[in-house]
Amino acid sequence: MSFIEYGDTIKDGDTAIVFLGHESMFPVKVQHGTVTQTKYGVIRHSTDLIGKKYGSKVTCSKGGWVFILHPTPELWTMNLPHRTQILYSTDISVITMMLELKPGSIVCESGTGSGSLSHALIRTVAPTGHLYTVEFHQQRAEKAREEFREHGVDHLVTVTNQDVCRNGFGVSNIADAVFLDIPSPWEAIGHAKSALKAEGGRICSFSPCIEQVQRTCLAMEEYGFTEINTLEILLRVYNVRTISLQIPDLGKAAEDNSGTGFDSSNPSNQGSPGANLQQGTVQFKSGVPLREMVGHTGYLTFATKS
Amino acid sequence: AMEERPGVRIREGDCAVLKRGEVYKAVPVLRRRKIIFEKQWFYLDNAIGHTYGTTFEVTNGGNLQPKQEVEETTTETKEAGTDNRNIVDDGKSQKLTHDDIKALKDKGIKGQEIVQQLIENSTTFRDKTEFAQDKYIKKKRKKYEAVITIVKPSTRILSTMYYAREPGKINHLRYDTLAQMLTLGNIHAGNKMIVMETCAGLVLGAVMERMGGYGSIIQMYPGAGPVRAATSCFGFPKPYFDNLHEFPLSKVHSLLSGTFSTETLPSDPEDNALVEEESNGLTEEKQTSLQETEEEPATEAPMEINQAEEQETTDINAEDVEFKENKEKENKENVREKQMKQWERRKKLTEAAALLKEKNADGLIVASKYHPTPVLLSLLEFVAPSRPFVVYCQYKEPLLECYTKLRERGGVINLKLSETWLRNYQVLPDRSHPKLTMSGGGGYLLSGITVVLDQGKSDSSNFEALKMEEPSPKRCKVQDLHC
């Protein structure tokens, strides 16, 4: 396995995703002789994982079972250890498309943070592209390097530990795209411009606050960027449910006196299908929005250097 | 000297995209070919050799001239009002008449100068607030300054263009939804992908771009052949097509049941193309024309259909005379050519069938006008375990059913029904706000991950998983009470 290439079977040293059920999963580093505890019991790597097919059902010691999944940047994003606030796949998708990333693209990113976006960027630009990522926090930069090594993608990424606003990306005239997720992106626009190829490229800045966007847009204009465009993307997830709505008693059943009238005051009848209920309720499938959703992550500002 | 990558400069024969403001149009770059775009006409001849991203001015006679960066001149003494209490709409604030403006245009006066004259002849301009003046100038510039930018096609540009110009051809798949599909599907170099789409080849093109020519794609098509009008707008290099396969949907059942043979092709594409030509423009289904599969030059840029057709007919007329002279010879060659094509088609079909039969695809992308359930239930058979799949549908209801049917089938986890909302912003000093209009809908996605399909799948533990993912109405009520 690797984050950039699918493999069929689980191998020693792989990072795999243990899937326990609805939205409940965690990453595991596969190692001979190691065991992993789950609520369904123990998973023994040597016998339960290594050599098995990705996507297999693995029975744990208590008889419960889990699925073992091949890692992808999206699964990693949902399960990675947070060292910072991270970008999620909804924003990442739009960033990737709007920056026009593809195999061979050279990308600059700052900050590296927890590496959520980094993994997605590396996946997209592999096998011939490269990511130059800058993180001013030494410990985070180190941790990111370690993860990239573990995930078999370190040949596609260079992590630099410096302040992007002061020292830039450490490269110039090389990038097809630049991404900024830092508190003061307007201070890095000049560096972004010089990191981009002379022939041009795309830039994106992610900021939670509109005041940050304002200053960034002004800086982009000042540095001659065109096509400046700010947008926001929101994910709406729906639960698929079978809903039954009761038909109210309008006195019709009594009048009809058909003998199969329903008793709406008896809640125990609900949920169990029966002749009574078929008359008394209407069933349908619905996509029900979650009670709470993410209302704002950040504004994405895109622009072109041409 | 710096070495330049290919594709940086505009070359004859390229597929390019014209841009004016937020409006895009895909065109093939050809010499002496009149282009009509946003009420302007011009030739692309002069653009050849310039770098992509260059902005041109349209001059008299339809020539393009790279736009010179001009400094804003009229900023000497800015005069502006503070509010509009004294501005009355009497319809007489502009002293230039329609005829005056037309005369200016006919004289070939530059758009910039016309805008300047409009400002000078507006009696209310000075009383407007600074912001209102700004808005006025921007509006007039948009109308009178004839500038276009020529950009290189990309998924970003083409999906934005299609959604704005021809949403019906792509089943109203909004570009941010397409972006989600590419990410949820983990599309990347080296994949073996199955793509089933009726989005004019836009989704296929997007997948091809993300795979960069590495790996393989099997396009499942309904009817007589895959539509790739939008795919051709990307201008992909030829090697990208080496590992692009196609397989007819109508053969999926026989492939799964083991009765598949290449002896009976779905229908002869050439006969089909003839029928299409005769009923030219009359049928809605003109889209399913087979031109693309025959690897013909990419004259099918969809936004240019009219011009392309004109061009084609004149070409054919000119060659007509020669055609008749060599009729005999041609006929024989035609027969042989037809046989060759048939043979090649069969060979390609066998190859695609073999790839599918391995049942180890790295993902499945569906975005079609058809009901997603049967498509998914069949095509998932060809996908390896622990791989993502994504289905697009313009409507939510079919995906609800698809969700239920997939749960019954088993072999899938992490099912998610979702939609994205896209909001654009105006960001200007002291005037930042969301744009006034936003898109009402860009479709829905159902995504998930395949797993090894259980033999006896209706065991109790599986039932439990089902319960886990679909909370009962009652449990939901209990949750409600907590909040």
CSV table of C-alpha atoms in Angstrom, one decimal, chain B residues 32-428:
chain,number,residue,atom,x,y,z
B,32,ARG,CA,-9.0,32.6,-41.2
B,33,ARG,CA,-11.9,31.4,-39.2
B,34,LYS,CA,-14.5,33.9,-38.0
B,35,ILE,CA,-15.4,33.6,-34.4
B,36,ILE,CA,-18.5,35.1,-32.8
B,37,PHE,CA,-18.3,35.6,-29.1
B,38,GLU,CA,-20.3,37.9,-26.8
B,39,LYS,CA,-21.6,39.9,-29.7
B,40,GLN,CA,-18.1,40.5,-31.1
B,41,TRP,CA,-16.6,38.9,-34.1
B,42,PHE,CA,-12.9,38.3,-34.8
B,43,TYR,CA,-10.2,36.0,-36.1
B,44,LEU,CA,-7.8,34.1,-33.9
B,45,ASP,CA,-4.9,34.4,-36.4
B,46,ASN,CA,-3.0,37.1,-34.5
B,47,ALA,CA,-3.3,35.2,-31.2
B,48,ILE,CA,-1.2,32.3,-32.4
B,49,GLY,CA,2.2,32.4,-30.8
B,50,HIS,CA,1.1,34.4,-27.8
B,51,THR,CA,1.1,32.8,-24.4
B,52,TYR,CA,-2.1,31.5,-22.9
B,53,GLY,CA,-3.7,34.0,-20.5
B,54,THR,CA,-3.0,36.9,-22.8
B,55,THR,CA,-5.8,39.5,-23.0
B,56,PHE,CA,-6.5,40.9,-26.5
B,57,GLU,CA,-8.4,43.9,-27.8
B,58,VAL,CA,-10.6,43.4,-30.8
B,59,THR,CA,-9.8,46.0,-33.4
B,60,ASN,CA,-11.5,46.9,-36.6
B,61,GLY,CA,-11.7,44.1,-39.1
B,62,GLY,CA,-11.8,41.5,-36.3
B,63,ASN,CA,-8.1,41.5,-35.5
B,64,LEU,CA,-6.8,40.7,-32.1
B,65,GLN,CA,-4.1,42.8,-30.5
B,66,PRO,CA,-2.5,42.1,-27.1
B,67,LYS,CA,-3.9,44.7,-24.7
B,68,GLN,CA,-1.5,47.2,-23.4
B,69,GLU,CA,-1.6,47.8,-19.7
B,70,VAL,CA,-2.8,51.4,-19.3
B,71,GLU,CA,-2.5,53.3,-16.1
B,72,GLU,CA,-5.7,54.7,-14.8
B,73,THR,CA,-5.6,58.3,-16.2
B,74,THR,CA,-8.7,60.0,-14.9
B,75,THR,CA,-7.8,60.2,-11.3
B,76,GLU,CA,-6.5,63.8,-11.1
B,77,THR,CA,-9.3,65.5,-9.2
B,78,LYS,CA,-11.9,63.0,-8.0
B,79,GLU,CA,-15.2,64.6,-7.5
B,80,ALA,CA,-18.0,62.7,-5.9
B,81,GLY,CA,-21.2,63.2,-3.9
B,82,THR,CA,-21.9,61.7,-0.6
B,83,ASP,CA,-25.5,60.4,-1.1
B,84,ASN,CA,-28.2,60.3,-3.8
B,85,ARG,CA,-30.8,62.7,-2.2
B,86,ASN,CA,-30.5,65.1,-5.1
B,87,ILE,CA,-30.2,62.6,-7.9
B,88,VAL,CA,-33.4,62.3,-9.9
B,89,ASP,CA,-34.1,59.8,-12.6
B,90,ASP,CA,-35.4,62.0,-15.4
B,91,GLY,CA,-33.9,59.8,-18.1
B,92,LYS,CA,-31.9,62.8,-19.4
B,93,SER,CA,-28.7,62.5,-17.5
B,94,GLN,CA,-26.8,61.1,-20.5
B,95,LYS,CA,-26.4,63.8,-23.1
B,96,LEU,CA,-25.1,61.4,-25.8
B,97,THR,CA,-27.9,59.8,-27.8
B,98,HIS,CA,-28.0,56.2,-29.1
B,99,ASP,CA,-27.2,57.5,-32.5
B,100,ASP,CA,-24.2,59.5,-31.2
B,101,ILE,CA,-22.8,56.3,-29.5
B,102,LYS,CA,-23.4,54.3,-32.6
B,103,ALA,CA,-21.5,56.9,-34.7
B,104,LEU,CA,-18.6,56.7,-32.3
B,105,LYS,CA,-18.5,53.0,-32.6
B,106,ASP,CA,-18.7,53.1,-36.3
B,107,LYS,CA,-15.8,55.5,-36.4
B,108,GLY,CA,-13.8,52.7,-34.8
B,109,ILE,CA,-13.2,54.7,-31.7
B,110,LYS,CA,-11.7,52.6,-28.9
B,111,GLY,CA,-14.0,51.4,-26.2
B,112,GLN,CA,-12.0,53.2,-23.5
B,113,GLU,CA,-12.6,56.5,-25.2
B,114,ILE,CA,-16.3,55.9,-25.6
B,115,VAL,CA,-16.5,55.2,-21.9
B,116,GLN,CA,-14.7,58.4,-21.1
B,117,GLN,CA,-17.1,60.3,-23.3
B,118,LEU,CA,-20.1,58.7,-21.6
B,119,ILE,CA,-18.7,59.8,-18.3
B,120,GLU,CA,-18.1,63.4,-19.5
B,121,ASN,CA,-21.6,63.6,-20.9
B,122,SER,CA,-23.3,62.3,-17.8
B,123,THR,CA,-24.7,65.2,-15.8
B,124,THR,CA,-25.2,63.1,-12.7
B,125,PHE,CA,-21.8,61.4,-12.7
B,126,ARG,CA,-20.1,64.0,-10.5
B,127,ASP,CA,-22.9,63.8,-7.9
B,128,LYS,CA,-22.7,60.1,-7.6
B,129,THR,CA,-20.9,58.6,-4.7
B,130,GLU,CA,-17.4,57.3,-5.3
B,131,PHE,CA,-18.7,53.7,-5.1
B,132,ALA,CA,-21.5,54.5,-7.6
B,133,GLN,CA,-19.0,56.1,-10.0
B,134,ASP,CA,-16.9,53.0,-9.8
B,135,LYS,CA,-19.9,50.8,-10.5
B,136,TYR,CA,-20.9,53.0,-13.4
B,137,ILE,CA,-17.5,52.8,-15.0
B,138,LYS,CA,-17.2,49.1,-14.6
B,139,LYS,CA,-20.6,48.6,-16.2
B,140,LYS,CA,-19.8,50.8,-19.2
B,141,ARG,CA,-16.3,49.2,-19.6
B,142,LYS,CA,-17.9,45.8,-19.7
B,143,LYS,CA,-20.1,46.9,-22.5
B,144,TYR,CA,-17.8,49.0,-24.7
B,145,GLU,CA,-14.3,47.7,-24.1
B,146,ALA,CA,-14.0,44.8,-26.5
B,147,VAL,CA,-11.4,42.6,-24.7
B,148,ILE,CA,-11.1,38.9,-24.6
B,149,THR,CA,-8.7,36.6,-22.8
B,150,ILE,CA,-7.6,33.3,-24.3
B,151,VAL,CA,-7.0,30.7,-21.7
B,152,LYS,CA,-5.9,27.0,-21.7
B,153,PRO,CA,-8.7,24.6,-21.2
B,154,SER,CA,-8.9,22.8,-17.8
B,155,THR,CA,-11.5,21.0,-15.8
B,156,ARG,CA,-12.0,24.2,-13.8
B,157,ILE,CA,-12.7,26.3,-16.9
B,158,LEU,CA,-14.7,23.7,-18.9
B,159,SER,CA,-16.9,22.6,-16.0
B,160,THR,CA,-17.6,26.3,-15.2
B,161,MET,CA,-18.3,27.0,-18.9
B,162,TYR,CA,-20.6,24.0,-19.3
B,163,TYR,CA,-22.6,24.7,-16.2
B,164,ALA,CA,-23.2,28.3,-17.3
B,165,ARG,CA,-23.8,27.7,-21.0
B,166,GLU,CA,-25.2,24.2,-21.4
B,167,PRO,CA,-26.3,22.8,-18.0
B,168,GLY,CA,-28.8,20.5,-19.7
B,169,LYS,CA,-26.0,18.6,-21.5
B,170,ILE,CA,-24.2,17.8,-18.2
B,171,ASN,CA,-27.4,17.0,-16.2
B,172,HIS,CA,-26.9,20.2,-14.2
B,173,LEU,CA,-23.7,18.9,-12.6
B,174,ARG,CA,-22.2,22.0,-11.0
B,175,TYR,CA,-18.5,22.4,-11.0
B,176,ASP,CA,-18.1,22.1,-7.2
B,177,THR,CA,-20.1,18.9,-7.3
B,178,LEU,CA,-17.7,17.5,-10.0
B,179,ALA,CA,-14.8,18.6,-7.8
B,180,GLN,CA,-16.3,16.5,-4.9
B,181,MET,CA,-16.6,13.5,-7.2
B,182,LEU,CA,-13.0,13.6,-8.2
B,183,THR,CA,-11.9,13.7,-4.6
B,184,LEU,CA,-14.4,11.3,-3.1
B,185,GLY,CA,-13.4,8.9,-6.0
B,186,ASN,CA,-9.7,9.2,-5.1
B,187,ILE,CA,-9.0,9.8,-8.8
B,188,HIS,CA,-5.2,9.8,-9.3
B,189,ALA,CA,-2.5,8.6,-11.6
B,190,GLY,CA,-2.3,4.8,-11.9
B,191,ASN,CA,-5.9,4.0,-11.2
B,192,LYS,CA,-8.0,1.6,-13.2
B,193,MET,CA,-11.3,3.5,-13.3
B,194,ILE,CA,-14.8,2.8,-14.6
B,195,VAL,CA,-16.6,5.8,-15.7
B,196,MET,CA,-20.3,5.8,-16.8
B,197,GLU,CA,-21.5,9.3,-17.8
B,198,THR,CA,-23.9,11.1,-20.0
B,199,CYS,CA,-22.4,14.5,-19.4
B,200,ALA,CA,-21.0,15.1,-22.9
B,201,GLY,CA,-17.7,13.6,-21.9
B,202,LEU,CA,-17.0,16.3,-19.3
B,203,VAL,CA,-16.7,13.9,-16.4
B,204,LEU,CA,-14.5,11.6,-18.5
B,205,GLY,CA,-12.3,14.6,-19.3
B,206,ALA,CA,-12.0,15.6,-15.7
B,207,VAL,CA,-11.0,12.0,-14.7
B,208,MET,CA,-8.5,11.9,-17.6
B,209,GLU,CA,-7.0,15.2,-16.4
B,210,ARG,CA,-6.5,13.9,-12.9
B,211,MET,CA,-5.0,10.6,-14.1
B,212,GLY,CA,-2.5,12.4,-16.3
B,213,GLY,CA,-2.3,9.6,-18.8
B,214,TYR,CA,-1.3,7.0,-16.1
B,215,GLY,CA,-3.5,4.0,-15.6
B,216,SER,CA,-6.6,3.1,-17.5
B,217,ILE,CA,-10.2,4.1,-17.9
B,218,ILE,CA,-13.1,2.0,-19.1
B,219,GLN,CA,-15.9,4.2,-20.2
B,220,MET,CA,-19.3,2.5,-20.1
B,221,TYR,CA,-21.7,4.0,-22.7
B,222,PRO,CA,-25.4,3.7,-23.4
B,223,GLY,CA,-26.6,3.5,-27.0
B,224,ALA,CA,-24.3,3.2,-29.9
B,225,GLY,CA,-21.1,4.9,-28.6
B,226,PRO,CA,-19.7,7.2,-26.0
B,227,VAL,CA,-20.2,11.0,-26.4
B,228,ARG,CA,-16.9,12.9,-26.0
B,229,ALA,CA,-17.7,16.3,-27.3
B,230,ALA,CA,-16.5,18.0,-24.0
B,231,THR,CA,-13.6,15.6,-23.7
B,232,SER,CA,-12.2,16.9,-27.0
B,233,CYS,CA,-12.2,20.5,-25.6
B,234,PHE,CA,-9.5,19.5,-23.1
B,235,GLY,CA,-7.0,19.1,-25.9
B,236,PHE,CA,-5.4,16.0,-24.3
B,237,PRO,CA,-2.2,14.7,-25.9
B,238,LYS,CA,-2.7,11.6,-28.0
B,239,PRO,CA,-1.1,9.1,-25.5
B,240,TYR,CA,-3.9,9.9,-23.0
B,241,PHE,CA,-6.2,7.9,-25.3
B,242,ASP,CA,-4.0,4.8,-25.5
B,243,ASN,CA,-5.5,3.4,-22.2
B,244,LEU,CA,-9.0,4.8,-22.7
B,245,HIS,CA,-11.4,1.9,-23.3
B,246,GLU,CA,-15.1,1.8,-23.9
B,247,PHE,CA,-17.7,-0.8,-23.3
B,248,PRO,CA,-21.4,-0.8,-24.2
B,249,LEU,CA,-23.8,-0.8,-21.2
B,250,SER,CA,-26.1,-3.1,-23.2
B,251,LYS,CA,-23.4,-5.8,-23.0
B,252,VAL,CA,-22.9,-5.6,-19.2
B,253,HIS,CA,-25.5,-8.2,-18.4
B,254,SER,CA,-24.0,-10.8,-20.8
B,255,LEU,CA,-20.5,-10.0,-19.5
B,256,LEU,CA,-21.6,-10.7,-15.9
B,257,SER,CA,-23.5,-13.9,-16.8
B,258,GLY,CA,-20.7,-15.2,-19.0
B,259,THR,CA,-22.5,-15.2,-22.3
B,260,PHE,CA,-20.7,-12.2,-23.7
B,261,SER,CA,-19.4,-12.4,-27.3
B,262,THR,CA,-18.2,-9.7,-29.6
B,263,GLU,CA,-20.0,-11.2,-32.6
B,264,THR,CA,-23.0,-9.0,-32.1
B,265,LEU,CA,-22.0,-5.4,-31.6
B,266,PRO,CA,-24.7,-3.1,-30.2
B,267,SER,CA,-25.2,-1.4,-33.6
B,268,ASP,CA,-23.0,-0.4,-36.4
B,269,PRO,CA,-21.7,3.1,-35.6
B,270,GLU,CA,-21.4,4.1,-39.2
B,271,ASP,CA,-25.0,3.4,-40.1
B,272,ASN,CA,-26.0,5.2,-37.0
B,273,ALA,CA,-24.0,8.2,-37.9
B,274,LEU,CA,-25.7,8.4,-41.2
B,275,VAL,CA,-29.1,8.3,-39.6
B,276,GLU,CA,-28.0,11.1,-37.3
B,277,GLU,CA,-26.9,13.2,-40.3
B,278,GLU,CA,-30.2,12.9,-42.1
B,279,SER,CA,-32.2,13.9,-39.1
B,280,ASN,CA,-29.7,16.7,-38.5
B,281,GLY,CA,-31.0,19.0,-35.8
B,282,LEU,CA,-34.3,17.3,-35.6
B,283,THR,CA,-33.6,14.8,-32.9
B,284,GLU,CA,-32.8,15.7,-29.3
B,285,GLU,CA,-30.5,12.7,-29.2
B,286,LYS,CA,-28.1,14.2,-31.7
B,287,GLN,CA,-25.6,14.1,-28.9
B,288,THR,CA,-25.2,10.4,-29.2
B,289,SER,CA,-23.5,10.8,-32.5
B,290,LEU,CA,-20.4,8.7,-32.9
B,291,GLN,CA,-18.0,11.1,-34.4
B,292,GLU,CA,-15.7,11.1,-31.3
B,293,THR,CA,-15.3,7.4,-31.1
B,294,GLU,CA,-14.0,7.3,-34.6
B,295,GLU,CA,-11.1,9.5,-33.5
B,296,GLU,CA,-11.9,12.2,-36.0
B,297,PRO,CA,-10.2,15.6,-35.6
B,298,ALA,CA,-11.8,17.5,-32.8
B,299,THR,CA,-14.1,19.7,-34.8
B,300,GLU,CA,-16.9,18.9,-32.3
B,301,ALA,CA,-16.1,21.7,-29.9
B,302,PRO,CA,-19.6,21.9,-28.6
B,303,MET,CA,-19.8,25.6,-28.2
B,304,GLU,CA,-18.8,26.1,-31.8
B,305,ILE,CA,-21.2,23.7,-33.4
B,306,ASN,CA,-22.6,26.1,-35.9
B,307,GLN,CA,-19.3,27.3,-37.3
B,308,ALA,CA,-17.9,23.8,-37.3
B,309,GLU,CA,-20.8,22.6,-39.3
B,310,GLU,CA,-20.5,25.4,-41.8
B,311,GLN,CA,-16.8,24.7,-42.3
B,312,GLU,CA,-17.4,21.0,-42.7
B,313,THR,CA,-20.0,21.4,-45.4
B,314,THR,CA,-17.9,23.7,-47.5
B,315,ASP,CA,-15.0,21.3,-47.2
B,316,ILE,CA,-17.1,18.5,-48.4
B,317,ASN,CA,-18.4,20.4,-51.4
B,318,ALA,CA,-15.0,21.3,-52.5
B,319,GLU,CA,-13.9,17.7,-52.4
B,320,ASP,CA,-17.0,16.5,-54.1
B,321,VAL,CA,-15.7,16.6,-57.7
B,322,GLU,CA,-12.6,14.6,-56.9
B,323,PHE,CA,-14.7,12.2,-55.0
B,324,LYS,CA,-16.8,11.3,-58.0
B,325,GLU,CA,-13.7,10.7,-60.3
B,326,ASN,CA,-12.3,8.1,-58.0
B,327,LYS,CA,-15.6,6.6,-57.0
B,328,GLU,CA,-14.8,3.0,-58.0
B,329,LYS,CA,-11.5,2.9,-56.2
B,330,GLU,CA,-12.9,4.7,-53.2
B,331,ASN,CA,-15.7,2.2,-52.9
B,332,LYS,CA,-13.4,-0.7,-52.7
B,333,GLU,CA,-11.2,1.1,-50.2
B,334,ASN,CA,-14.3,2.0,-48.2
B,335,VAL,CA,-15.3,-1.6,-47.9
B,336,ARG,CA,-11.9,-2.6,-46.8
B,337,GLU,CA,-11.7,0.4,-44.4
B,338,LYS,CA,-15.0,-0.5,-43.0
B,339,GLN,CA,-13.9,-4.0,-42.3
B,340,MET,CA,-10.8,-2.8,-40.7
B,341,LYS,CA,-12.7,-0.5,-38.5
B,342,GLN,CA,-15.1,-3.2,-37.6
B,343,TRP,CA,-12.2,-5.5,-36.8
B,344,GLU,CA,-10.5,-2.9,-34.7
B,345,ARG,CA,-13.7,-2.1,-32.8
B,346,ARG,CA,-14.1,-5.8,-32.0
B,347,LYS,CA,-10.5,-6.0,-30.8
B,348,LYS,CA,-11.0,-2.9,-28.5
B,349,LEU,CA,-14.3,-4.4,-27.2
B,350,THR,CA,-12.6,-7.6,-26.3
B,351,GLU,CA,-9.8,-5.7,-24.5
B,352,ALA,CA,-12.3,-3.7,-22.5
B,353,ALA,CA,-14.3,-6.9,-21.7
B,354,ALA,CA,-11.1,-8.5,-20.4
B,355,LEU,CA,-10.3,-5.5,-18.3
B,356,LEU,CA,-13.7,-5.6,-16.7
B,357,LYS,CA,-13.7,-9.3,-16.1
B,358,GLU,CA,-10.7,-9.0,-13.8
B,359,LYS,CA,-13.2,-7.3,-11.4
B,360,ASN,CA,-10.4,-5.3,-9.9
B,361,ALA,CA,-11.2,-1.7,-10.8
B,362,ASP,CA,-10.0,1.0,-8.5
B,363,GLY,CA,-13.2,3.0,-8.5
B,364,LEU,CA,-16.5,3.7,-10.2
B,365,ILE,CA,-17.8,7.1,-11.2
B,366,VAL,CA,-21.4,7.4,-12.4
B,367,ALA,CA,-23.0,10.7,-13.6
B,368,SER,CA,-25.8,10.0,-16.0
B,369,LYS,CA,-29.4,10.9,-16.9
B,370,TYR,CA,-30.4,7.3,-16.1
B,371,HIS,CA,-31.7,5.9,-12.9
B,372,PRO,CA,-28.6,5.2,-10.8
B,373,THR,CA,-29.8,2.0,-9.1
B,374,PRO,CA,-29.5,-0.6,-11.9
B,375,VAL,CA,-26.3,1.0,-13.1
B,376,LEU,CA,-24.7,0.8,-9.7
B,377,LEU,CA,-25.9,-2.7,-8.8
B,378,SER,CA,-24.3,-4.0,-12.0
B,379,LEU,CA,-21.2,-2.0,-12.4
B,380,LEU,CA,-20.1,-2.4,-8.7
B,381,GLU,CA,-19.4,-6.0,-9.6
B,382,PHE,CA,-16.4,-4.9,-11.5
B,383,VAL,CA,-14.8,-3.0,-8.6
B,384,ALA,CA,-12.2,-4.4,-6.2
B,385,PRO,CA,-12.9,-4.3,-2.5
B,386,SER,CA,-11.8,-1.2,-0.4
B,387,ARG,CA,-12.3,1.2,-3.3
B,388,PRO,CA,-14.4,4.3,-3.5
B,389,PHE,CA,-17.4,4.8,-5.7
B,390,VAL,CA,-19.4,8.0,-6.4
B,391,VAL,CA,-22.8,8.4,-8.1
B,392,TYR,CA,-24.2,11.7,-9.2
B,393,CYS,CA,-27.8,12.4,-9.8
B,394,GLN,CA,-29.6,15.6,-10.5
B,395,TYR,CA,-32.4,14.6,-8.2
B,396,LYS,CA,-32.2,13.3,-4.6
B,397,GLU,CA,-35.0,10.7,-4.7
B,398,PRO,CA,-33.4,8.2,-7.0
B,399,LEU,CA,-30.4,8.2,-4.7
B,400,LEU,CA,-32.6,7.4,-1.7
B,401,GLU,CA,-33.7,4.3,-3.5
B,402,CYS,CA,-30.2,3.5,-4.6
B,403,TYR,CA,-29.0,3.8,-1.0
B,404,THR,CA,-31.6,1.4,0.2
B,405,LYS,CA,-30.9,-1.1,-2.6
B,406,LEU,CA,-27.1,-1.0,-1.9
B,407,ARG,CA,-27.7,-1.7,1.8
B,408,GLU,CA,-29.8,-4.7,0.8
B,409,ARG,CA,-27.1,-5.9,-1.6
B,410,GLY,CA,-24.3,-5.4,0.9
B,411,GLY,CA,-20.6,-5.2,0.0
B,412,VAL,CA,-20.6,-1.4,0.6
B,413,ILE,CA,-19.9,0.7,3.6
B,414,ASN,CA,-19.6,4.3,4.6
B,415,LEU,CA,-22.5,5.3,2.3
B,416,LYS,CA,-23.1,9.0,2.3
B,417,LEU,CA,-25.7,11.1,0.5
B,418,SER,CA,-24.6,14.7,0.2
B,419,GLU,CA,-24.9,17.9,-1.7
B,420,THR,CA,-22.7,21.0,-1.7
B,421,TRP,CA,-23.7,24.6,-1.7
B,422,LEU,CA,-21.6,27.2,-3.4
B,423,ARG,CA,-21.6,30.8,-2.4
B,424,ASN,CA,-19.6,33.5,-4.3
B,425,TYR,CA,-18.6,36.8,-2.7
B,426,GLN,CA,-18.0,40.3,-3.8
B,427,VAL,CA,-14.9,41.5,-2.0
B,428,LEU,CA,-14.2,45.2,-2.3
